[in-house]
Coordinates of C-alpha atoms and ligand atoms in Angstrom, one line a residue:
X237 CA -21.8 3.0 -9.2
X238 CA -22.4 5.5 -11.7
X239 CA -20.5 4.6 -15.3
X240 CA -17.1 6.4 -16.1
X241 CA -17.5 10.0 -17.6
X242 CA -15.9 9.0 -21.0
X243 CA -14.7 12.5 -22.2
X244 CA -10.8 13.4 -21.6
X245 CA -10.0 17.2 -20.8
X246 CA -8.8 19.3 -24.5
X247 CA -5.2 19.9 -24.5
X248 CA -4.6 23.3 -23.2
X249 CA -7.4 23.9 -21.4
X250 CA -6.8 26.6 -18.4
X251 CA -9.0 26.3 -15.3
X252 CA -8.5 29.2 -11.9
X253 CA -9.1 27.5 -8.8
X254 CA -10.1 28.9 -5.9
X255 CA -10.1 27.2 -2.6
X256 CA -11.5 29.3 1.1
X257 CA -12.8 26.7 3.1
X258 CA -11.3 26.9 6.1
X259 CA -8.2 28.9 7.1
X260 CA -6.4 29.1 3.9
X261 CA -6.5 31.7 1.2
X262 CA -5.4 29.9 -2.2
X263 CA -5.7 30.6 -5.9
X264 CA -3.9 28.3 -8.7
X265 CA -4.2 28.3 -12.2
X266 CA -3.5 24.5 -13.9
X267 CA -3.0 23.7 -17.7
X268 CA -4.2 20.7 -19.4
X269 CA -0.8 19.7 -21.0
X270 CA 0.1 16.6 -22.3
X271 CA -2.6 14.0 -20.8
X272 CA -1.9 16.0 -17.6
X273 CA -3.3 18.8 -15.0
X274 CA 0.2 21.1 -15.3
X275 CA 0.1 23.2 -12.2
X276 CA 1.4 26.7 -13.9
X277 CA 0.8 28.4 -10.3
X278 CA -0.1 27.3 -6.5
X279 CA -0.8 30.7 -4.5
X280 CA -1.4 29.3 -0.7
X281 CA -1.7 32.1 2.0
X282 CA -2.1 30.7 5.3
X283 CA -3.7 32.2 8.5
X284 CA -2.2 30.0 11.0
X285 CA -0.9 33.9 12.5
X286 CA -4.6 35.4 13.0
X287 CA -5.8 32.0 14.7
X288 CA -2.8 30.2 17.3
X289 CA -3.6 32.4 20.1
X290 CA -7.0 30.8 19.9
X291 CA -5.4 27.6 19.2
X292 CA -7.7 27.0 16.5
X293 CA -9.3 28.4 13.9
X294 CA -12.4 31.7 14.7
X295 CA -14.6 31.3 11.8
X296 CA -15.7 34.9 12.1
X297 CA -11.6 36.3 11.5
X298 CA -10.8 33.7 8.8
X299 CA -13.8 35.0 6.5
X300 CA -13.1 38.6 7.1
X301 CA -9.1 37.5 6.1
X302 CA -10.2 35.8 3.3
X303 CA -12.4 38.8 2.0
X304 CA -9.0 40.9 2.3
X305 CA -7.0 38.3 0.3
X306 CA -8.9 36.8 -2.0
X307 CA -8.5 39.7 -5.0
X308 CA -4.8 40.2 -4.3
X309 CA -4.4 35.6 -4.5
X310 CA -5.8 35.5 -7.5
X311 CA -3.7 38.4 -8.8
X312 CA -1.0 36.6 -7.8
X313 CA -1.5 33.0 -9.2
X314 CA -2.6 35.0 -12.5
X315 CA 1.0 36.5 -12.6
X316 CA 2.9 33.6 -11.5
X317 CA 1.4 31.4 -14.3
X318 CA 1.6 34.3 -16.7
X319 CA -1.6 34.3 -17.9
X320 CA -4.2 36.6 -18.4
X321 CA -7.5 36.5 -17.1
X322 CA -8.8 36.6 -20.7
X323 CA -6.9 33.2 -21.1
X324 CA -9.0 31.4 -18.7
X325 CA -11.4 28.7 -19.9
X326 CA -13.5 28.3 -16.3
X327 CA -13.2 28.9 -12.7
X328 CA -13.2 26.4 -10.2
X329 CA -13.9 26.9 -6.7
X330 CA -14.3 24.7 -3.3
X331 CA -18.1 25.2 -2.8
X332 CA -18.3 22.1 -0.1
X333 CA -17.7 21.5 2.2
X334 CA -15.9 23.9 5.0
X335 CA -17.0 27.1 7.1
X336 CA -19.9 28.5 5.6
X337 CA -18.6 32.0 6.3
X338 CA -15.4 31.3 4.8
X339 CA -16.6 29.1 1.5
X340 CA -18.9 32.1 0.6
X341 CA -16.4 34.3 0.2
X342 CA -14.6 32.4 -2.4
X343 CA -18.1 31.2 -4.2
X344 CA -18.8 35.1 -4.6
X345 CA -15.6 35.9 -6.3
X346 CA -15.5 32.6 -8.2
X347 CA -18.9 33.3 -9.4
X348 CA -17.8 37.5 -10.2
X349 CA -14.4 36.5 -12.3
X350 CA -16.8 33.6 -14.2
X351 CA -19.8 36.1 -15.3
X352 CA -17.3 39.3 -15.8
X353 CA -14.9 36.8 -17.5
X354 CA -18.2 34.8 -19.4
X355 CA -16.9 31.5 -18.4
X356 CA -18.4 28.7 -16.7
X357 CA -18.1 28.4 -12.8
X358 CA -17.5 24.7 -11.9
X359 CA -17.9 23.8 -8.1
X360 CA -15.5 21.3 -6.5
X361 CA -16.4 19.2 -3.8
X362 CA -12.9 19.7 -1.4
X363 CA -12.9 16.0 -0.1
X364 CA -13.0 14.9 -4.0
X365 CA -10.2 17.6 -4.7
X366 CA -8.0 16.0 -1.9
X367 CA -7.5 12.8 -3.8
X368 CA -7.0 15.1 -7.0
X369 CA -4.0 16.3 -5.4
X370 CA -2.2 13.3 -6.4
X371 CA -2.7 13.3 -10.0
X372 CA -1.5 17.1 -10.8
X373 CA 1.6 17.0 -12.4
X374 CA 1.1 13.4 -13.6
X375 CA -0.6 11.0 -16.4
X376 CA -3.9 10.2 -15.0
X377 CA -3.3 6.2 -12.8
X378 CA -5.1 3.0 -13.9
X379 CA -8.5 2.6 -12.1
X380 CA -10.3 1.1 -10.2
X381 CA -7.9 3.0 -7.0
X382 CA -8.6 3.1 -3.4
X383 CA -8.8 7.1 -2.4
X384 CA -7.7 7.9 1.1
X385 CA -8.6 11.4 2.7
X386 CA -7.1 11.9 5.5
X387 CA -7.1 15.4 6.5
X388 CA -8.1 18.2 9.6
X389 CA -11.6 17.6 8.9
X390 CA -12.1 14.3 7.0
X391 CA -10.8 10.6 7.1
X392 CA -12.7 8.9 4.5
X393 CA -12.2 5.5 2.1
X394 CA -13.8 5.2 -1.0
X395 CA -13.7 2.9 -4.4
X396 CA -12.6 5.1 -7.3
X397 CA -13.4 3.9 -11.1
X398 CA -12.3 7.4 -12.2
X399 CA -11.4 10.8 -10.9
X400 CA -14.9 11.6 -10.3
X401 CA -16.8 8.3 -9.5
X402 CA -15.9 7.7 -6.0
X403 CA -18.2 5.4 -3.7
X404 CA -17.9 5.5 0.1
X405 CA -16.3 2.5 1.7
X406 CA -15.9 3.7 5.4
X407 CA -15.1 7.0 7.3
X408 CA -14.3 8.3 11.1
X409 CA -17.2 7.9 13.6
X410 CA -15.7 10.7 15.4
X411 CA -12.9 12.8 14.7
X412 CA -11.1 13.4 11.3
X413 CA -6.8 11.9 11.8
X414 CA -5.9 15.3 11.7
X415 CA -8.0 16.8 14.2
X416 CA -7.0 13.7 16.9
X417 CA -3.0 14.8 15.7
X418 CA -4.1 18.3 16.7
X419 CA -5.7 17.9 19.7
X420 CA -3.0 15.2 21.2
X421 CA -0.4 18.1 20.4
X422 CA -2.4 20.5 22.5
X423 CA -2.7 18.3 25.5
X424 CA 1.2 17.3 25.1
X425 CA 1.9 21.3 25.2
X426 CA 3.7 21.1 21.4
X427 CA 1.6 24.1 20.1
X428 CA -0.2 24.9 16.7
X429 CA -0.9 23.9 14.4
X430 CA 0.0 20.4 15.8
X431 CA -0.2 17.6 13.7
X432 CA 3.2 19.1 11.6
X433 CA 5.1 19.4 15.3
X434 CA 3.9 16.1 16.1
X435 CA 5.0 14.7 13.2
X436 CA 8.7 16.4 13.8
X437 CA 8.6 15.2 17.5
X438 CA 7.6 11.3 16.8
X439 CA 11.4 11.0 15.6
X440 CA 12.7 11.3 18.8
X441 CA 10.1 9.3 20.2
X442 CA 10.1 5.4 20.7
X443 CA 6.8 4.4 19.0
X444 CA 6.8 1.4 21.6
X445 CA 7.2 2.5 24.7
X446 CA 3.3 3.3 25.5
X447 CA 0.2 1.2 23.8
X448 CA -2.5 2.7 22.4
X449 CA -5.6 0.8 21.7
X450 CA -6.4 -0.2 18.3
X451 CA -10.5 0.1 17.6
X452 CA -12.5 -3.0 16.4
X453 CA -15.5 -1.3 15.1
X454 CA -18.9 -3.1 13.8
X455 CA -22.0 -2.4 11.9
X456 CA -23.6 -2.5 15.6
X457 CA -20.8 -0.6 17.3
X458 CA -20.6 2.0 14.6
X459 CA -24.4 2.1 14.4
X460 CA -24.4 3.1 18.1
X461 CA -21.3 5.6 17.9
X462 CA -21.5 9.2 17.5
X463 CA -24.5 10.4 15.8
X464 CA -23.8 11.7 12.2
X465 CA -26.2 13.3 9.8
X466 CA -29.0 11.3 8.5
X467 CA -27.4 11.3 4.8
X468 CA -23.9 10.4 5.6
X469 CA -24.3 8.1 8.6
X470 CA -21.3 5.9 8.7
X471 CA -23.4 2.8 9.2
X472 CA -25.0 2.8 5.6
X473 CA -21.5 3.2 4.2
X474 CA -19.4 0.9 5.9
X475 CA -18.3 -2.6 5.0
X476 CA -21.7 -3.3 3.5
X477 CA -20.5 -1.1 0.4
X478 CA -17.1 -3.0 0.5
X479 CA -18.9 -6.5 1.0
X480 CA -22.7 -6.1 0.1
X481 CA -23.4 -7.8 3.3
X482 CA -26.3 -6.1 4.7
X483 CA -25.5 -4.4 8.4
X484 CA -29.0 -5.8 9.9
X485 CA -27.6 -9.6 8.7
X486 CA -24.2 -9.5 10.1
X487 CA -24.1 -7.2 13.1
X488 CA -20.9 -8.3 14.6
X489 CA -18.8 -8.2 11.2
X490 CA -16.0 -5.3 11.5
X491 CA -16.7 -2.7 9.0
X492 CA -14.0 -0.1 7.6
X493 CA -14.9 2.9 9.5
X494 CA -12.1 4.4 11.9
X495 CA -12.3 6.2 15.2
X496 CA -10.0 8.2 17.1
X497 CA -11.4 9.0 20.4
X498 CA -10.4 5.9 22.5
X499 CA -6.3 6.7 21.3
X500 CA -7.2 10.1 22.4
X501 CA -8.6 9.5 26.2
X502 CA -5.5 6.8 26.3
X503 CA -3.3 9.8 25.9
X504 CA -5.4 11.9 27.8
X505 CA -4.9 9.2 31.0
X506 CA -1.2 8.8 30.1
X507 CA -0.8 12.8 30.2
X508 CA -3.2 13.7 33.2
X509 CA -3.4 10.4 35.1
X510 CA -6.8 7.4 35.3
X511 CA -9.3 8.9 36.9
X512 CA -10.2 7.4 40.2
X513 CA -13.5 5.1 40.2
X514 CA -15.8 4.9 43.4
X515 CA -14.6 2.0 45.6
X516 CA -11.5 0.9 44.3
X517 CA -7.9 1.9 45.2
X518 CA -6.4 5.1 43.9
X519 CA -4.7 4.9 40.3
X520 CA -1.0 5.2 39.9
X521 CA -0.1 8.8 39.3
X522 CA 0.9 9.6 35.9
X523 CA 4.5 9.2 34.6
X524 CA 6.2 12.8 34.8
X525 CA 5.9 14.4 31.0
X526 CA 9.6 14.4 30.7
X527 CA 10.5 15.5 26.9
X528 CA 11.4 12.4 26.4
X529 CA 8.0 10.8 27.6
X530 CA 6.6 13.6 25.1
X531 CA 8.6 12.3 22.3
X532 CA 7.6 8.4 22.8
X533 CA 3.7 9.5 23.2
X534 CA 3.7 11.7 20.1
X535 CA 5.5 8.6 18.4
X536 CA 3.1 6.1 19.7
X537 CA 0.0 7.8 19.0
X538 CA 1.0 8.4 15.3
X539 CA 2.1 5.0 14.9
X540 CA -1.3 3.7 16.4
X541 CA -3.2 6.0 14.4
X542 CA -1.7 4.9 11.0
X543 CA -1.4 1.1 11.7
X544 CA -5.3 2.2 12.3
X545 CA -5.3 3.6 8.7
X546 CA -3.4 0.6 7.3
X547 CA -5.5 -2.1 8.9
X548 CA -8.6 -0.2 7.2
X549 CA -7.0 -0.1 3.7
X550 CA -5.6 -4.0 4.2
X551 CA -9.2 -5.0 4.7
X552 CA -10.5 -2.6 1.9
X553 CA -8.4 -4.4 -0.6
X554 CA -9.8 -7.7 0.1
X555 CA -13.1 -6.8 0.1
X556 CA -12.3 -5.6 -3.6
X557 CA -9.9 -8.1 -4.7
X558 CA -12.3 -11.2 -3.3
X559 CA -15.4 -9.0 -5.8
X560 CA -13.3 -9.3 -8.5
X561 CA -12.1 -5.8 -8.8
X562 CA -8.8 -5.2 -7.0
X563 CA -7.4 -1.9 -6.9
X564 CA -4.7 -0.9 -9.2
X565 CA -4.0 2.4 -7.4
X566 CA -3.9 3.4 -4.1
X567 CA -4.4 7.9 -4.0
X568 CA -3.8 9.2 -0.7
X569 CA -4.6 13.2 0.2
X570 CA -5.2 15.3 2.7
X571 CA -3.0 17.5 5.2
X572 CA -2.0 14.2 6.9
X573 CA -0.8 13.0 3.5
X574 CA 2.2 15.1 4.6
X575 CA 3.5 13.0 7.8
X576 CA 6.7 11.4 7.3
X577 CA 5.5 7.7 9.0
X578 CA 2.0 7.9 7.5
X579 CA 3.9 8.5 3.9
X580 CA 6.1 5.5 4.8
X581 CA 4.1 2.9 6.0
X582 CA 1.2 3.5 2.7
X583 CA 4.2 3.3 0.3
X584 CA 4.9 -0.2 1.9
X585 CA 1.5 -1.2 1.9
X586 CA 0.9 0.1 -1.7
X587 CA 4.1 -2.0 -2.9
X588 CA 3.3 -5.2 -0.8
X589 CA -0.2 -5.3 -2.6
X590 CA 1.0 -4.7 -5.8
X591 CA -0.5 -1.2 -6.2
X592 CA 0.9 1.8 -7.8
X593 CA 0.8 4.8 -5.1
X594 CA 0.2 8.4 -6.0
X595 CA 1.0 10.7 -2.8
X596 CA 0.8 14.3 -3.5
X597 CA 3.6 16.5 -3.8
X598 CA 4.2 18.5 -0.7
X599 CA 2.9 21.6 -1.7
X600 CA -0.7 19.7 -2.7
X601 CA -0.9 17.8 0.5
X602 CA -2.5 20.7 2.9
X603 CA -5.5 23.1 1.7
X604 CA -4.5 24.4 -1.8
X605 CA -6.4 25.6 -4.9
X606 CA -4.3 23.6 -7.7
X607 CA -6.4 20.2 -6.4
X608 CA -9.7 22.2 -7.1
X609 CA -8.5 23.2 -10.8
X610 CA -6.9 20.0 -11.0
X611 CA -10.4 18.1 -10.6
X612 CA -12.5 20.5 -12.4
X613 CA -10.7 19.6 -15.8
X614 CA -12.2 16.4 -15.3
X615 CA -15.7 18.1 -15.0
X616 CA -15.4 20.7 -17.4
X617 CA -14.4 17.6 -19.8
X618 CA -17.6 15.9 -19.0
X619 CA -19.3 18.9 -19.9
X620 CA -20.6 19.6 -16.2
X621 CA -20.5 22.8 -15.0
X622 CA -22.4 25.1 -12.2
X623 CA -24.1 28.6 -12.8
X624 CA -24.7 31.4 -11.1
X625 CA -27.1 30.4 -8.7
X626 CA -23.9 27.8 -7.3
X627 CA -24.0 27.7 -3.4
X628 CA -21.7 26.8 -1.0
X629 CA -22.6 24.3 1.8
X630 CA -21.0 22.6 5.5
X631 CA -21.4 18.8 4.0
X632 CA -19.6 17.0 1.5
X633 CA -21.8 14.3 0.3
X634 CA -19.4 13.0 -2.5
X635 CA -19.4 9.0 -2.9
X636 CA -22.8 8.4 -1.3
X637 CA -25.0 8.3 -4.2
Ligands
LIG886 O1 -6.3 18.6 4.6 P1 -6.0 20.2 5.5 O2 -4.8 21.0 5.1 O3 -7.6 20.8 5.8 C1 -8.5 20.5 5.8 O4 -9.2 19.9 4.6 O5 -9.0 19.7 7.3 O6 -5.5 19.1 6.6 C2 -5.2 19.8 8.2 C3 -4.6 18.9 8.8 C4 -4.1 19.3 10.6 O7 -5.0 18.3 11.3 C5 -2.9 19.1 10.4 O8 -2.2 19.4 11.6 C6 -2.6 18.0 9.8 O9 -3.4 17.9 8.3 N1 -1.1 17.8 8.8 C7 -0.4 17.0 9.5 C8 1.2 17.1 9.2 N2 0.7 18.3 8.1 C9 -0.5 18.2 8.3 N3 -0.7 15.9 10.5 C10 0.5 15.1 10.7 N4 1.7 14.8 10.0 C11 1.8 16.2 9.5 N5 3.1 16.2 8.5
LIG887 ZN1 -8.4 20.1 3.3

């Protein structure tokens, strides 16, 4: 664990944030005022219209759209904030992880503004920034914290000792939770993007009508799971980070990793029927996909996904408390932190464990640039910034060193 950075951001520091990692072109101005990062403007241009007909983000279309929209988006953010470009102390940009072509556009723009204005450019990790979303417009919470990122690309759990000090405790070994919601919505014919539609539809359903499996991941099963890149292999950062128990000594110990593939398969079988097996009686046909059934499947799927998250949070809290470092705050961020059921359940969990909860306000759940500029305040205060060699990267390494 690295030592916490001591410096506090300086009053009046004003940072422009730029975010283009996926299909949102976003810019925001955040000023440090009275011990908090205050959002002066938050402009987010979604490209959903562009990608809807393909049922997912088309990377080349996304980067072309960023190119057209980035300058007007930055201008709108400065206008809304009522600041001139010359008032800025730094330009922050999400430089990893994401679609490389999309990241390139935001990074090139940020470096051009920084060079023209003679101010530093600050590269920000998008995953870490999602947790800073819960710190916007409020004073810093008590540390240590549990930090949970639930987005379309990530489901990561961190121990945090400050906005910049994070240690990965667990992560999904297959789909991210938002990706699982999006795919479930596609299977159920709800439309795109699926997460919010599944959320809305769940309120009409009975979450107990269909049961979905809850995975029990162990060090051994995680090692055998989806092969991740060596630099961020989940097996080497799961339970081990929380309990100090080496994976090899306790291969059957549960990790703090998550998996959504079993739930997805169960949903597919519920909708299309269980495939026939050789030398077995043919399985019964699936129940008709009535409106009622769709709502029940949404509610059941959502409840099981959130229950898995709460289970992992509970075991992470136990592990840290047993080591004498009980977290005092629960920070949650990422697109799925907009999910109503997840918000209610994490609130209940934090309350039961005596932790204060930091959930982003709704505009800061999905991708935005306020979270990028917000986190950059702590980097700037710590004397950390990048130069014009800043390069985008498709991968995040946050919490791994
Ligand atoms: O953080 P985000 O905007 O982008 C990534 O960094 O991935 O998250 C987008 C994800 C999508 O999968 C979207 O379906 C999901 O967040 N999402 C939701 C809700 N709002 C957005 N999932 C469930 N319920 C919601 N209300
Ligand atoms: Zn995101």
